[in-house]
XYZ file of C-alpha atoms in Angstrom:
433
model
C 0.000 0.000 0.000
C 2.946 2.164 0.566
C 4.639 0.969 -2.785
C 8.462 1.200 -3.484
C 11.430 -0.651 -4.927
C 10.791 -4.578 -5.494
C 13.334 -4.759 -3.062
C 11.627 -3.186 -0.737
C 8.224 -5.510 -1.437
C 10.463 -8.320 -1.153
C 11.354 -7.615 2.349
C 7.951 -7.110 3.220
C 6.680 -9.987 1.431
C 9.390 -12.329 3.356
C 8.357 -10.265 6.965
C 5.219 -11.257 6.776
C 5.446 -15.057 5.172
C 7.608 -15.440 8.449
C 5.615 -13.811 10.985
C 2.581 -15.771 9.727
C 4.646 -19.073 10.218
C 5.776 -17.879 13.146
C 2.565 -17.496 14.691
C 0.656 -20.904 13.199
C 3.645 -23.094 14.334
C 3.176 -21.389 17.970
C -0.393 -22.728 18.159
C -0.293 -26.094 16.047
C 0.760 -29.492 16.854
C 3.292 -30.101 14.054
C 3.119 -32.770 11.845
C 6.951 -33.386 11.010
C 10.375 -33.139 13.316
C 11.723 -29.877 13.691
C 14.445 -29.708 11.050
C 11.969 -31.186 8.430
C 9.320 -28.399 9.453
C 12.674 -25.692 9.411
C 13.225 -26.753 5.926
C 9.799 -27.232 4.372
C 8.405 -23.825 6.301
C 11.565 -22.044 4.240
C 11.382 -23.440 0.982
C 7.620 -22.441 1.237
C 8.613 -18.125 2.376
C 11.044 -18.303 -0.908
C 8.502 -19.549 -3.056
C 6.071 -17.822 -2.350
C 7.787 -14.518 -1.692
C 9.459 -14.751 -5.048
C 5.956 -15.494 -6.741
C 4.886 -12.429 -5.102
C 7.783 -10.233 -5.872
C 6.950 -11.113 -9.936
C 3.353 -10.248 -9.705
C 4.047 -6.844 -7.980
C 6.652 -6.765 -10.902
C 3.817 -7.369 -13.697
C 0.364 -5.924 -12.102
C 1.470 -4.019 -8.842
C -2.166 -2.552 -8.498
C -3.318 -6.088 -7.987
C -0.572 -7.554 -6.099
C -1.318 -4.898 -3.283
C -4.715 -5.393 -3.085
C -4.888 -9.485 -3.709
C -1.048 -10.369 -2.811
C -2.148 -11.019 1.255
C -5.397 -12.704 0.664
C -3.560 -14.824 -2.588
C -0.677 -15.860 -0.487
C -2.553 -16.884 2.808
C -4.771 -18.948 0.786
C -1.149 -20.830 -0.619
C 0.071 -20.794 3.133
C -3.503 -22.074 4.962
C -3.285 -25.028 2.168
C 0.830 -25.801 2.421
C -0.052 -25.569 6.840
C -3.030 -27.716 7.067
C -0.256 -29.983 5.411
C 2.295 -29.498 7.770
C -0.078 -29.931 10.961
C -1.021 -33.198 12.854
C -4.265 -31.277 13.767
C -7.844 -32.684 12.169
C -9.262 -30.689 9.731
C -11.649 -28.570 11.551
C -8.902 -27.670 14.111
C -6.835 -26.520 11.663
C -9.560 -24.150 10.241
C -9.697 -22.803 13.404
C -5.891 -22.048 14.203
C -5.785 -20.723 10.467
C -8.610 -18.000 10.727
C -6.546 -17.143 14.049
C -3.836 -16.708 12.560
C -5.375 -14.465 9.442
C -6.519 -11.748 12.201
C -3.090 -11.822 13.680
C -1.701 -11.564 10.526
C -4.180 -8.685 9.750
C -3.402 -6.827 12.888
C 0.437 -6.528 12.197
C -0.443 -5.894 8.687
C -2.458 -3.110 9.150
C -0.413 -1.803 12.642
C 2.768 -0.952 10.584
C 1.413 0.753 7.789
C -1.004 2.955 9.870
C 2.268 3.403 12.597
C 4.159 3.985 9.073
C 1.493 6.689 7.392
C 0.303 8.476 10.648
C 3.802 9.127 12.226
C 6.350 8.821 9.785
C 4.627 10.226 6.299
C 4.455 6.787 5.001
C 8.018 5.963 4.899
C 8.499 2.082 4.138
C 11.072 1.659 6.012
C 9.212 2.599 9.611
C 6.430 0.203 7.669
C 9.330 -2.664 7.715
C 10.953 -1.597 11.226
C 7.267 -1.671 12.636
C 5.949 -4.730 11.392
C 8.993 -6.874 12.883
C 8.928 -5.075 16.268
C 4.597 -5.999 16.006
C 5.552 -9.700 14.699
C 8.081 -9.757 17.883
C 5.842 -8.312 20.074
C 2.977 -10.349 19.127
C 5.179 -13.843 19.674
C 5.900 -13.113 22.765
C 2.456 -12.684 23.602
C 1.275 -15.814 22.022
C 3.931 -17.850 23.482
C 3.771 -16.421 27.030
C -0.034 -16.614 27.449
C -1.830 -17.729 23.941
C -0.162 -21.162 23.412
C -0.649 -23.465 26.130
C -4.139 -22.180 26.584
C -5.004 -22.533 22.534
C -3.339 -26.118 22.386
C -5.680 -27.125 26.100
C -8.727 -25.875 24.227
C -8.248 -27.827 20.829
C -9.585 -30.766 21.834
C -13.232 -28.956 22.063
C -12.747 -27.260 18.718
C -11.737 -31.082 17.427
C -14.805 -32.187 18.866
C -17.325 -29.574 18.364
C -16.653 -27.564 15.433
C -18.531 -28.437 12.066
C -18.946 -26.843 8.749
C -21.168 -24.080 9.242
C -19.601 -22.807 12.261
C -16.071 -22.587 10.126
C -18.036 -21.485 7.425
C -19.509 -18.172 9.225
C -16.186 -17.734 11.005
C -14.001 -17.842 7.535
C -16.686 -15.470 5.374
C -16.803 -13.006 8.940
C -12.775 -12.883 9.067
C -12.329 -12.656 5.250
C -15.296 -9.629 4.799
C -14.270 -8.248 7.882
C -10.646 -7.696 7.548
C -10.316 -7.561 3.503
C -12.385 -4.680 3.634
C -9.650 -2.855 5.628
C -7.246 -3.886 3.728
C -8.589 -2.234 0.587
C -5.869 0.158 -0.627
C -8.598 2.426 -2.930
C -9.813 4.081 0.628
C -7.848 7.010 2.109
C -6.873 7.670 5.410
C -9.119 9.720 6.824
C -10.304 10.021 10.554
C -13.228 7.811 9.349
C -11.232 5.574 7.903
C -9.472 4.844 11.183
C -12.853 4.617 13.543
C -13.928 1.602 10.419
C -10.437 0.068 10.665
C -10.724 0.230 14.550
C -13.801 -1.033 14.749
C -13.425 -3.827 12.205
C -10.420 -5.574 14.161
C -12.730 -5.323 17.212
C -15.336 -6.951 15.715
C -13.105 -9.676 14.474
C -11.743 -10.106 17.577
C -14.556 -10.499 19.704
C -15.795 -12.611 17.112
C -12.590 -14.866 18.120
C -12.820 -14.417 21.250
C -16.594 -15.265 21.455
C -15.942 -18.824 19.265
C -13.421 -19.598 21.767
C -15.401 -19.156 24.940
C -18.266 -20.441 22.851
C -16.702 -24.378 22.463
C -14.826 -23.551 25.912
C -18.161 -24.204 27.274
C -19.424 -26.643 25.274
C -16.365 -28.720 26.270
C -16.471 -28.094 29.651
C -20.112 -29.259 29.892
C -19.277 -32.477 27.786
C -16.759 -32.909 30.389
C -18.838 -32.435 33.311
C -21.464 -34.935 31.590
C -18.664 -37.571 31.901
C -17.800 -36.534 35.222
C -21.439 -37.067 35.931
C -21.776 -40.218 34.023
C -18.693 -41.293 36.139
C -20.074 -40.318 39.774
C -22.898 -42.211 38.644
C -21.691 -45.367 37.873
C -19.431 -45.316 41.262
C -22.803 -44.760 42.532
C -24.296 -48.085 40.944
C -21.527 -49.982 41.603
C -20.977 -49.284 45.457
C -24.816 -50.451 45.635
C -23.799 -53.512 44.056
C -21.080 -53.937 46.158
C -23.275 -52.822 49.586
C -25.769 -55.624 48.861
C -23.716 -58.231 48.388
C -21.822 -56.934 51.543
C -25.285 -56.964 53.393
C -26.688 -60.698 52.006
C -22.776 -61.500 53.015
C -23.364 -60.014 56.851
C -26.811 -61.844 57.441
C -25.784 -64.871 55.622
C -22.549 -65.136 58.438
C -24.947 -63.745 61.101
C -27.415 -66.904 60.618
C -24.700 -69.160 59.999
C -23.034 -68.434 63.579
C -26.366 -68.622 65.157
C -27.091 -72.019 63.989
C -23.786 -73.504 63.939
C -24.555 -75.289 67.398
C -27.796 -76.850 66.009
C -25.898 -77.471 62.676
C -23.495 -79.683 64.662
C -26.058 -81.403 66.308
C -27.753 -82.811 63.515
C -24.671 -83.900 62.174
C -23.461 -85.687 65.075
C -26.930 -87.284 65.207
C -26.881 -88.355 61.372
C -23.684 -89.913 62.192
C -24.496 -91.672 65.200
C -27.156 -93.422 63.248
C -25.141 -94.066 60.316
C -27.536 -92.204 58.093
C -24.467 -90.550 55.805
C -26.570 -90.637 53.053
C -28.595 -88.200 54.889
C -25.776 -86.494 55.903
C -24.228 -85.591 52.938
C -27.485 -84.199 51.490
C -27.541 -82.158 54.595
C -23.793 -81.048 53.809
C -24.526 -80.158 50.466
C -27.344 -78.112 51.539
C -25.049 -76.362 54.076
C -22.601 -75.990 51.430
C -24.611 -73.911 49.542
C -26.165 -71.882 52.394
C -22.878 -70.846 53.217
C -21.667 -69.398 49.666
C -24.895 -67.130 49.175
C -23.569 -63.863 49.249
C -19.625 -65.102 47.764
C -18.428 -64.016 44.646
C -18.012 -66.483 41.873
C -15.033 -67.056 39.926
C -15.804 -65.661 36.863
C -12.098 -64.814 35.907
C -8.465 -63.903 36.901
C -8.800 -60.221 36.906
C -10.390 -59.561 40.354
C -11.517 -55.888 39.317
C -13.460 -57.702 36.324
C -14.656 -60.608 38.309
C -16.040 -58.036 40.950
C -17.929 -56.063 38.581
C -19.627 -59.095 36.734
C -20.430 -60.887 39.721
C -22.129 -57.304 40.986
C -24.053 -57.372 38.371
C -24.706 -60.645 37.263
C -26.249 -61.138 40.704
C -28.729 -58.148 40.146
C -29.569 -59.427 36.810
C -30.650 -62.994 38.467
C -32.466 -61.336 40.855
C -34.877 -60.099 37.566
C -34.954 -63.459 36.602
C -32.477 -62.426 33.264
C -30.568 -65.190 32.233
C -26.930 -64.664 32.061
C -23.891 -66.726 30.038
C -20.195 -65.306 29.978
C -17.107 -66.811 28.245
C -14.432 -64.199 29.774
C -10.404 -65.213 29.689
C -8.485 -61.844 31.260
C -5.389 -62.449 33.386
C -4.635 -60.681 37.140
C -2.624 -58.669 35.880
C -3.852 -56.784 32.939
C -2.364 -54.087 30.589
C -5.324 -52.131 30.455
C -6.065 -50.077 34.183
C -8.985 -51.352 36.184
C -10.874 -48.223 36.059
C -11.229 -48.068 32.297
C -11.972 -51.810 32.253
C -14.531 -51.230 34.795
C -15.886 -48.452 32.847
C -16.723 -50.370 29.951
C -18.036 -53.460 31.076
C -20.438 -51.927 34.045
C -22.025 -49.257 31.402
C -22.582 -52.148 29.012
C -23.703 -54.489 31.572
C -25.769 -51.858 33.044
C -27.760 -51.112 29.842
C -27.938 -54.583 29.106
C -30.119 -55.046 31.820
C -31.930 -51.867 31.651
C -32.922 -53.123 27.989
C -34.478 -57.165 29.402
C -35.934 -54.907 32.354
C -38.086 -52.973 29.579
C -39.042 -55.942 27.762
C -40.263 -57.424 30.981
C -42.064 -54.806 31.636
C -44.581 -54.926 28.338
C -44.175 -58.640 27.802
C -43.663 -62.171 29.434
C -40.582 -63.086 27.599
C -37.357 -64.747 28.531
C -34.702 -62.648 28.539
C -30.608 -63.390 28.725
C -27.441 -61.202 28.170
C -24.557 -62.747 26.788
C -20.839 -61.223 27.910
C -18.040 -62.342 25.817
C -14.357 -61.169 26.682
C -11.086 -62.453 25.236
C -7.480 -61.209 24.436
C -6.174 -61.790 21.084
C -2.644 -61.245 20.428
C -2.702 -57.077 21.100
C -6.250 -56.902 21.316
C -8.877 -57.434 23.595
C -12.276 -58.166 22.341
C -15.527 -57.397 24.279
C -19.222 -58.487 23.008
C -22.442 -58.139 24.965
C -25.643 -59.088 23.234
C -29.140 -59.167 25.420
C -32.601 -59.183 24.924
C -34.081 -55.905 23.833
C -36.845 -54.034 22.450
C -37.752 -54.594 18.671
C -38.059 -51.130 18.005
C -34.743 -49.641 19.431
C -33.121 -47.377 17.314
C -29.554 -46.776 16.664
C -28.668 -43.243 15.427
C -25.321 -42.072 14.353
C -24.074 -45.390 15.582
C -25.258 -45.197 18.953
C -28.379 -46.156 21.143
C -30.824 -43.703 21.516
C -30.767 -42.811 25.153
C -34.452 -43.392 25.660
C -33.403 -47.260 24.797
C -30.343 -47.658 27.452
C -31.593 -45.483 30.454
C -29.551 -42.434 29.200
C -26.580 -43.316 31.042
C -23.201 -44.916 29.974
C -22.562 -45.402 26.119
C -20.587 -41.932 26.292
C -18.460 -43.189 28.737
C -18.112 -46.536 26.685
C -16.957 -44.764 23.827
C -14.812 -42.539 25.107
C -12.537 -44.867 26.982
C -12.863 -47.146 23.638
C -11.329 -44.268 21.816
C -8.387 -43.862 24.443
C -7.178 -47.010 23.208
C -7.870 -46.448 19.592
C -10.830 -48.719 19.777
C -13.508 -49.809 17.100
C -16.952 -50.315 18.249
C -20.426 -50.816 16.643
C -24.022 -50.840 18.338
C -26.983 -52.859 16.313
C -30.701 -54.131 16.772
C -30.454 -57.486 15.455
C -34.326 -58.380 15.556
C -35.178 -57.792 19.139
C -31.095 -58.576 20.440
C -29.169 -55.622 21.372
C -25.149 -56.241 20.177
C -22.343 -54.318 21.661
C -18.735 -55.045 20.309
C -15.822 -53.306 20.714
C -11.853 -54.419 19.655
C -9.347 -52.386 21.886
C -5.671 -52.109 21.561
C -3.827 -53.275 25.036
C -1.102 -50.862 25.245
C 2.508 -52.848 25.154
């Protein structure tokens, strides 16, 4: 906007390549090693600055007013390249980026035609002390903050919220950067007022999926509390049948050994193993069956499996998992007491509008690296899966977030299906080496 030498553009042109880089590789998760993202990040400034230096040779009306916009739409292809982020986090960080690169754009030339009668040089000198002062910034209080909150952008962000954000950046900030207007008092409030705008509007996306976030997060939380909820009831009934069971037991063990001695003293032992057997199995009411190795495993499906025979749901597991297993107990637990849970929510509901029988099957095995879960149960004909998931209306609302999530910790593959009135869960995990 201030013209001169092609030298002069070229220095610009080189400035502000950098300070853009500068600024996206601040707030991205890079996709190569450092000396691979030194090298590809420079080969890209000389191209491109050399590409702009000929147009400004050829048309230098047109390079000034479609040089920035031309270039940044070369860099915002050549970064979402060079970045391990998704797609939609990338689209964020860029349109970041574009108003920082707009602000230090627009800083030195005003610095450069309101105090120094637009000399170029105080245009150059100004826009590396802005790019300087700017990285600081970002680095000091922008880019641990920015890199916490991508995860909700990665999560929440679709099309039409990038959409809205990229057409309010670009209409916002390439009409300031129209050279035909002069620089008149006006002309400033606009230009003031424009990078305002766009910065609230920045500011107002990121407090916008802040929250959103923060509430999924709390709905896990939730979820989570929940669940510890469930299973200390589990755990305080079986404690309680336990207690009585041992209460009785002590009460009658002096009229247990009297029968006994009296079945033996009359040589009944047919009698008297009958009688054992029956004590036998007085005695383990309330004890945990061995289900499998893993005691955190066996604990939960015992918990439940004894709350599902109490609504008369037939239950058959094949599970293998060793004591000691890669995977912690709390994500393991997480899994199979959500599915379990909603297993039996689903034969509770059929019992409820029909005299059926009802069963959940629990599979669990480890092959090789992998540990494979499947839990199929009775369930209403007309549940509905949408978007690959349960409706919550057909699970009790609770638990198939938390499934997935932890499923996705481990890079996990899961589907959910009606198959004609039976519910199937299956997931394959990775077990971390």
């Amino acid at each position: 906007m201030l013209g001169g030498s092609v030298f002069i553009a070229l220095a610009r042109f080189i400035i502000s390549v950098a300070g853009v880089i500068i600024f996206y590789v601040l707030i991205s998760m890079p996709r190569f090693d450092t000396k691979r993202m030194v090298l590809f990040y420079s080969c890209f400034s000389v191209a491109v600055s050399i590409m702009l230096c000929i147009w400004y040779i050829k048309d230098w009306e047109n390079c000034i007013r479609m040089g920035p916009f031309t270039a940044y739409m070369c860099f915002a292809v050549f970064a979402i390249f060079m970045s391990n982020d998704s797609l939609f986090l990338s689209v964020y960080k860029l349109a970041l980026d574009f108003y920082l690169l707009a602000l230090f754009l627009i800083g030195s030339i005003e610095i450069s035609v309101i105090f120094f009668n637009r000399n170029v040089w105080a245009d150059i000198i100004a826009r590396i002390i802005l790019i300087i002062i700017m990285a600081y910034f970002i680095n000091k209080y922008l880019k641990v903050p920015v890199k916490e909150f991508s995860i909700y952008v990665e999560e929440e962000l679709d099309w039409f919220s990038a959409a809205v954000m990229i057409m309010s950046l670009v209409f916002g900030i390439g009409y300031i950067l129209n050279p035909g207007l002069e620089h008149t008092p006006f002309r400033m409030f606009q230009i003031g007022m424009n990078l305002f705008l766009t910065g609230i509007l920045q500011v107002l996306i990121y407090r916008l999926y802040l929250h959103i976030g923060k509430e999924q997060e709390y709905q896990r939380e939730n979820q989570l509390m929940q669940m510890n909820h469930r299973l200390l009831e589990r755990q305080m009934e079986i404690l309680d049948e336990s207690v009585a069971s041992s209460r009785r037991i002590c009460h009658d063990i002096r009229h247990h050994n009297t029968v006994i001695a009296e079945f033996a003293q009359r040589k009944q032992y047919t009698e008297l193993l009958q009688y054992l057997k029956e004590y036998e199995k007085i005695t383990n009411i309330g004890v945990n069956k061995f289900i499998c190795a893993n005691t955190a495993v066996n604990n939960i499906l015992c918990a439940y499996t004894r709350k599902a025979e109490k609504e008369n749901i037939n239950v058959t597991m094949d599970v293998d998992m060793e004591r000691k297993f890669p995977i912690p107990n709390i994500d393991l637990v997480t899994i199979l007491s959500n599915a379990y849970e909603n297993a039996i929510y689903g034969c509770m509901e059929v019992l409820k509008h029909e005299e059926k029988e009802c069963f959940i099957n629990i599979f669990i095995k480890r092959k090789k690296n992998k540990l494979v879960i499947c839990c199929s149960n009775t369930c209403q004909a007309e549940t509905e899966i949408m978007h690959g998931q349960p409706k919550p209306e057909f699970t009790g609302g609770i638990g198939v977030s938390s499934i997935i999530k932890t499923a996705e910790k481990y890079g996990g593959e899961y589907d959910f299906k009606n198959d004609n009135g039976i519910f199937v869960f299956r997931l394959i995990m990775n077990i971390p080496q």
